[in-house]
Coordinates of C-alpha atoms in Angstrom, one line a residue:
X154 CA -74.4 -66.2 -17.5
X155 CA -74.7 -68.5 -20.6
X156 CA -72.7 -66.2 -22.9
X157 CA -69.5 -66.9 -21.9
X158 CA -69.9 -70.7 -21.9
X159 CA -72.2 -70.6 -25.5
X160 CA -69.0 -68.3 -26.9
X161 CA -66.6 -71.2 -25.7
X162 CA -69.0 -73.9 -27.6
X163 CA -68.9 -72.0 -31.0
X164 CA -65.2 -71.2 -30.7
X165 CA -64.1 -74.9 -29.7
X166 CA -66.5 -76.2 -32.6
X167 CA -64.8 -74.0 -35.4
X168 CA -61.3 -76.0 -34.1
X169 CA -62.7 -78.9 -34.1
X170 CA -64.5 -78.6 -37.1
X171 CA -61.0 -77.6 -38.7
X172 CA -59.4 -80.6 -37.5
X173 CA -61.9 -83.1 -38.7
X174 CA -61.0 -81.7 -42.2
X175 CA -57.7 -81.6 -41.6
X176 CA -57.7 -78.2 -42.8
X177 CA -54.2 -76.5 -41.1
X178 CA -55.2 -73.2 -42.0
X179 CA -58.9 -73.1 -40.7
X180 CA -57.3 -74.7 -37.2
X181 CA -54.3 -72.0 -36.7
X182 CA -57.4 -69.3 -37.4
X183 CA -59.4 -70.7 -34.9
X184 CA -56.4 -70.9 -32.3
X185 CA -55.7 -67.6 -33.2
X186 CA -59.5 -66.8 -31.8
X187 CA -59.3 -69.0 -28.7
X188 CA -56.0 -67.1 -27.5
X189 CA -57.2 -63.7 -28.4
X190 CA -60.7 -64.6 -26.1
X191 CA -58.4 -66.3 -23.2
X192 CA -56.2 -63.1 -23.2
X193 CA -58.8 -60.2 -23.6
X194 CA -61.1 -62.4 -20.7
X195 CA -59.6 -64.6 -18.2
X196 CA -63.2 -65.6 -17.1
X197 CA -63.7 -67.8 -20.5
X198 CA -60.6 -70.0 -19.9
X199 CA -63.1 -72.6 -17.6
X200 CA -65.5 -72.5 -20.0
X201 CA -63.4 -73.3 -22.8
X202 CA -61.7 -76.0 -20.8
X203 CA -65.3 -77.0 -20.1
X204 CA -66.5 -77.1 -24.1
X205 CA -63.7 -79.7 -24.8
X206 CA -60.4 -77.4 -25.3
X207 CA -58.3 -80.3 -23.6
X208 CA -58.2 -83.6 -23.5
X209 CA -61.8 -85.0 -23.9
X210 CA -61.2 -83.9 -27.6
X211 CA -57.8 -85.2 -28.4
X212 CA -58.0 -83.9 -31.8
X213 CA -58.0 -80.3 -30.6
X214 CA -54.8 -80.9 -28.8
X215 CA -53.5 -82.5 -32.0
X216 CA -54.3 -78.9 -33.8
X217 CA -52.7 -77.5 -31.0
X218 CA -49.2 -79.2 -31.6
X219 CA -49.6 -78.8 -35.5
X220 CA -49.9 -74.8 -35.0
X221 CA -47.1 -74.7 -32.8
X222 CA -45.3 -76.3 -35.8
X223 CA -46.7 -74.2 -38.3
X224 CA -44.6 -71.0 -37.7
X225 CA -46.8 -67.9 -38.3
X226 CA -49.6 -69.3 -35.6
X227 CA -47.1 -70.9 -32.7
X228 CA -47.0 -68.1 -30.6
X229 CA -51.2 -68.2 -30.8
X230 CA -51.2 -71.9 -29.9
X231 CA -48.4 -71.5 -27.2
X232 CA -50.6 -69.1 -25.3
X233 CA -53.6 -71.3 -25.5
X234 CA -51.7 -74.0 -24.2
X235 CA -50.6 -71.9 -21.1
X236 CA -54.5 -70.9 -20.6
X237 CA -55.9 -74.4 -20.6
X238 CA -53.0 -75.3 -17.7
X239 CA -54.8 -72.7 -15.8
X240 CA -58.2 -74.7 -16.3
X241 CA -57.2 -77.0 -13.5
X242 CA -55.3 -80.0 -12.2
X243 CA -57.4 -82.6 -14.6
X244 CA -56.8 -80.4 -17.5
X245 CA -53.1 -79.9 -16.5
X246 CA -52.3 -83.1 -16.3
X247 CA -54.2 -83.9 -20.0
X248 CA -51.9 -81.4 -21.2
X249 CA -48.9 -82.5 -19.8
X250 CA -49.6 -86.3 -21.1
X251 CA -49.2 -85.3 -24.6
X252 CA -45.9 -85.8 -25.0
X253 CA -45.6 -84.4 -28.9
X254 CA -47.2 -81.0 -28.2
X255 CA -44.6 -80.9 -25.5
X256 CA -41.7 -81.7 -27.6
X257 CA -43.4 -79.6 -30.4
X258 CA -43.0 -76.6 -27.2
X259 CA -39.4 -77.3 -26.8
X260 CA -38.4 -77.1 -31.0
X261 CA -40.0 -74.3 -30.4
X262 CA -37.0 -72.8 -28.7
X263 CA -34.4 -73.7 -30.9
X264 CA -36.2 -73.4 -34.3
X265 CA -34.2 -72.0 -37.1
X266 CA -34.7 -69.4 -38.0
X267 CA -35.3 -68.3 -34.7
X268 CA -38.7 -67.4 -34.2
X269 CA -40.4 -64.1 -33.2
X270 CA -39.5 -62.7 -29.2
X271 CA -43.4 -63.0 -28.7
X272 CA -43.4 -66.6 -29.7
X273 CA -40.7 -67.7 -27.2
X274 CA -41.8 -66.3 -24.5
X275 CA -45.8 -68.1 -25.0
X276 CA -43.7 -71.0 -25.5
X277 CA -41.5 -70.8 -22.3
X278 CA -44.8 -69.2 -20.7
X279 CA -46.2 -72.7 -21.5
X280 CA -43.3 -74.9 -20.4
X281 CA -43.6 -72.9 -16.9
X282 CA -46.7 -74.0 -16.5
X283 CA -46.1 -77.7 -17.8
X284 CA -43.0 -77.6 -15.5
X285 CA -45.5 -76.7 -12.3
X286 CA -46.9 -80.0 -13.3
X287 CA -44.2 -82.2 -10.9
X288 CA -45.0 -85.4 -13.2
X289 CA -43.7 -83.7 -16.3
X290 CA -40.5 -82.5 -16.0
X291 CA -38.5 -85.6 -16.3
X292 CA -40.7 -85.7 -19.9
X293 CA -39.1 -82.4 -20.6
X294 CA -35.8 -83.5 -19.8
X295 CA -36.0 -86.4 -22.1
X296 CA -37.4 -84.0 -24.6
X297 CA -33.5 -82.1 -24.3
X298 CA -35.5 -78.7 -22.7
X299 CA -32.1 -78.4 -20.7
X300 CA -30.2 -78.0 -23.8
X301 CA -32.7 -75.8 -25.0
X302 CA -33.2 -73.8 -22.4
X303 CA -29.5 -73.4 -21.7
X304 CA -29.0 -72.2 -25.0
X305 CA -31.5 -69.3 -24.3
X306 CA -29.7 -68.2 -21.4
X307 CA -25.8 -68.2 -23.2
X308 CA -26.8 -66.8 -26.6
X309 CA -30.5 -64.6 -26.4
X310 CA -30.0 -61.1 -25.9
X311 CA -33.6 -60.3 -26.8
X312 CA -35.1 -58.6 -23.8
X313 CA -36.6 -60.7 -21.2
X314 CA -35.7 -64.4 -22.5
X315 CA -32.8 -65.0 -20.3
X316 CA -35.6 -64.2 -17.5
X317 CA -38.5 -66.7 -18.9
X318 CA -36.1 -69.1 -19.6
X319 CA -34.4 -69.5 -16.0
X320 CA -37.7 -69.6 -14.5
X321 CA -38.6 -73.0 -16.6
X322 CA -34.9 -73.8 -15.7
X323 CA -35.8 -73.7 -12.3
X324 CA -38.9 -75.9 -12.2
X325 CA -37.3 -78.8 -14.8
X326 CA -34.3 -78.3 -12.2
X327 CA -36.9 -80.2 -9.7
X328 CA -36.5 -83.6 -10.5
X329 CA -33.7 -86.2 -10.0
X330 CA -33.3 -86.8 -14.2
X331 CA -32.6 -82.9 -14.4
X332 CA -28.7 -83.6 -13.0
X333 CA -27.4 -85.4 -16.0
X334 CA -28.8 -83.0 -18.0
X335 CA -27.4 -80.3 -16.1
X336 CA -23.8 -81.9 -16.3
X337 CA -24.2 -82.0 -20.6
X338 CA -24.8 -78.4 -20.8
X339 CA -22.1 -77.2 -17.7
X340 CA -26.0 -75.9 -16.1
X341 CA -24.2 -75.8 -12.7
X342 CA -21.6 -73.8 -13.6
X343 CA -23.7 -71.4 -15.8
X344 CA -26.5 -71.0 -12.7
X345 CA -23.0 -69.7 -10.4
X346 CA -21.8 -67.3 -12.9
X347 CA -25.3 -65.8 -13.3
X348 CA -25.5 -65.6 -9.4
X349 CA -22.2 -63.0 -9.5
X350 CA -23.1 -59.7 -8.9
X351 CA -22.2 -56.9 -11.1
X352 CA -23.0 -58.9 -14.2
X353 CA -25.5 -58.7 -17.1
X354 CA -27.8 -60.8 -14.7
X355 CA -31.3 -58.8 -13.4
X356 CA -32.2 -59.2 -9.6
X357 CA -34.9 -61.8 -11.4
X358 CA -32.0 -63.9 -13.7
X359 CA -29.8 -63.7 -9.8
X360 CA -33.1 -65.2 -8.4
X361 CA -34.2 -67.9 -10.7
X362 CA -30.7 -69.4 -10.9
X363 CA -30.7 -69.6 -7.1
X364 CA -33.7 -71.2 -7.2
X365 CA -32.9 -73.5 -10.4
X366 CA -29.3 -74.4 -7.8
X367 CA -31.0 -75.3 -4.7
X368 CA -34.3 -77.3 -6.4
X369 CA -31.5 -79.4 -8.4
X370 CA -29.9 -80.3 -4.9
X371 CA -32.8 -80.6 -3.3
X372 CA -34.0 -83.2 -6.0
X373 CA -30.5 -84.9 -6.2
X374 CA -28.9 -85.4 -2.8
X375 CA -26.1 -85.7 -2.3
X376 CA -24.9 -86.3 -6.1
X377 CA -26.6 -83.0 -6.8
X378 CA -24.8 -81.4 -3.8
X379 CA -21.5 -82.6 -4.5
X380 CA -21.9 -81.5 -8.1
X381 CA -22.0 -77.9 -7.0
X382 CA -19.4 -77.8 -4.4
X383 CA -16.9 -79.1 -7.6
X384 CA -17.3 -76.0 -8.8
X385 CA -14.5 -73.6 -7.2
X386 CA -16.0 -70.9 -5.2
X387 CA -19.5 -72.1 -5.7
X388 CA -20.4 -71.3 -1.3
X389 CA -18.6 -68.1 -1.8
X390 CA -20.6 -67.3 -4.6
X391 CA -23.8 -68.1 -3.1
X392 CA -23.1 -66.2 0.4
X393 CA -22.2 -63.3 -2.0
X394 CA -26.2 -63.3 -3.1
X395 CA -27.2 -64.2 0.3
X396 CA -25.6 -61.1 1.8
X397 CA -26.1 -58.6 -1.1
X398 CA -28.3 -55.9 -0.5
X399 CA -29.0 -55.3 -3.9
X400 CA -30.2 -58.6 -4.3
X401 CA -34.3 -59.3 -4.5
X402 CA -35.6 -60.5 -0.8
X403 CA -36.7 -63.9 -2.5
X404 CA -33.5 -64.3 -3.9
X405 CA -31.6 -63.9 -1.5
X406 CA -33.9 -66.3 0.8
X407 CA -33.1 -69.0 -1.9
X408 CA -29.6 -68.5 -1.4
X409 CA -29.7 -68.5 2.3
X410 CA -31.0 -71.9 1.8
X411 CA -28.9 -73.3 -0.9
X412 CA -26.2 -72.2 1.0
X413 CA -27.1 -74.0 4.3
X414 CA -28.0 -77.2 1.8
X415 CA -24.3 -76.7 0.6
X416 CA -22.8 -76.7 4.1
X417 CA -24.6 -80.1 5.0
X418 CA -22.5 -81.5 2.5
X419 CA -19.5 -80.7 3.2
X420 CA -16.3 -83.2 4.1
X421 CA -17.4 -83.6 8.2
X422 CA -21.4 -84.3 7.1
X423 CA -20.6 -86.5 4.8
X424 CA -19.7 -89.6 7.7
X425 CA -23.6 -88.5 8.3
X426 CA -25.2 -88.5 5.0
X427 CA -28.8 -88.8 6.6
X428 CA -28.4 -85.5 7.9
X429 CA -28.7 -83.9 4.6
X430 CA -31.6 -85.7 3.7
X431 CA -33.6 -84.8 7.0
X432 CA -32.7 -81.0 6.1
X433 CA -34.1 -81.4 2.7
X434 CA -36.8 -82.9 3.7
X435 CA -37.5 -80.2 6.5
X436 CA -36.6 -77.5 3.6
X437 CA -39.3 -79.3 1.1
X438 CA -41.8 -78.8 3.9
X439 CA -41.7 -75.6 5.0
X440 CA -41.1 -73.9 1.4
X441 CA -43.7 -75.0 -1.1
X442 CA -42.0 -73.5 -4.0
X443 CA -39.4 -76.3 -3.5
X444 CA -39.7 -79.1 -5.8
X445 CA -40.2 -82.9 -3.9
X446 CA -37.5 -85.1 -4.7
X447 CA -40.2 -88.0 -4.5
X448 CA -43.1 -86.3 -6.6
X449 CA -40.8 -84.5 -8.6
X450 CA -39.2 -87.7 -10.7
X451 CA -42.3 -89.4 -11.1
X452 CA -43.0 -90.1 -14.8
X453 CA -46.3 -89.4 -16.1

């Protein structure tokens, strides 16, 4: 029983023995290690939380950031950062409170030259799990992850990304600071065309974007609301996906919802704006994939 934990302790004190003498190389080896042994067996990733891989060494988290600079070790570093936001809500939330290993996670995405397909996707692996965190994604937002992230979806063809990257867009969509963002980048509009079937879109991209739709509106009101309906066709589109058969079951649940979201603000409901509110509310409750408007634009 004490293996596991005395194997965490020995790989933890190499990266922390790196960082105390600054040496970049030593640190991105020893990264390389903790990802490798988080990866092969999920049962260390407590343990390693537990010998000081978060934030009761803030040094290692400074390595952490550094690798995921460095180029050749980022993809090792992104992956550990996803395993230590599996370690728990305290460890989550230490993450997610160093706000330059998440911004070094987002120039990630739009390094030049652009980095290897295994490297983005630990890195929006990562921001998924920094986005679960409700308190982070306005940080993200401020960090320009929209604009990243929207710049996936239009101009990656590498297999997969377009998926990874609307499922962070569809967490960071639940928080009111997301909408501006959204409006910089044409997100609303982008999210619509990837709902239409008989596109390049999978079942999964369909999915996500309906998700991404209805937690922006859900997070935003009315603004949000009113945001989508500019967009010509936009309920058409969305009962499209609702009704396709071809469409994944939890997509087309997310657009069944969206779409009643999007009827509540139309022309007659909006002499009764509070109705709106008391369906999102409702909606918030009874789906718990749904991002709160209230917990969902508080800063951390």
């Amino acid at each position: 029983m004490e293996v596991k934990p005395h194997t965490a302790r020995v790989l933890v004190g190499r990266l922390r023995g790196a960082v105390a003498t600054l040496d970049g190389a030593a640190a991105a080896a020893a990264v390389s290690e903790i990802r490798l042994a988080s990866k092969e067996d999920p049962e260390i990733r407590a343990p390693l939380a537990d010998a000081g891989a978060v934030a009761t060494a803030p040094g290692v988290l400074d390595a952490l950031t550094s690798a995921l600079r460095s180029g050749h070790a980022a993809h090792h570093a992104a992956a550990v950062v996803y395993s230590l936001l599996c370690g728990g809500e305290s460890h989550r939330a230490a993450v997610c409170a160093r706000r330059p290993l998440l911004s070094a996670l987002v120039a990630l995405l739009r390094a030049s030259p652009k980095p290897s397909t295994r490297a983005t996707k630990d890195a929006l692996k990562a921001l998924f799990g920094v986005a679960l965190y409700a308190p982070s994604r306005a940080t993200l937002v401020s960090l320009g992850a929209v604009q990243a992230l929207f710049a996936l979806v239009m101009t990656d063809e590498r297999n997969g990304i377009v998926e990874d990257a609307t499922a962070v867009v569809a967490q960071v969509a639940g928080c009111a600071e997301s909408l501006e963002a959204f409006r910089w980048v044409s997100g609303v509009r982008i999210l619509l065309d990837l709902l239409e079937p008989g596109g390049a879109a999978t079942p999964r991209v369909r999915e996500n974007a309906a998700a991404a739709l209805l937690n922006l509106v859900v997070a935003g009101g009315e603004a949000a609301a009113a945001e989508v309906l500019a967009v010509g066709g936009a309920e058409e589109t969305v009962r499209e996906l609702a009704e396709d058969s071809a469409a994944s079951p939890r997509g087309k649940a997310k657009a069944e919802a969206l779409l009643r979201a999007l009827e509540g603000a139309g022309p007659a409901a909006r002499r009764r704006e509070h109705r709106l509110s008391d369906f999102l509310d409702g909606l918030v409750q009874s789906d718990p994939y749904i991002s709160s408007p209230a917990s969902a634009s508080t800063h951390g």
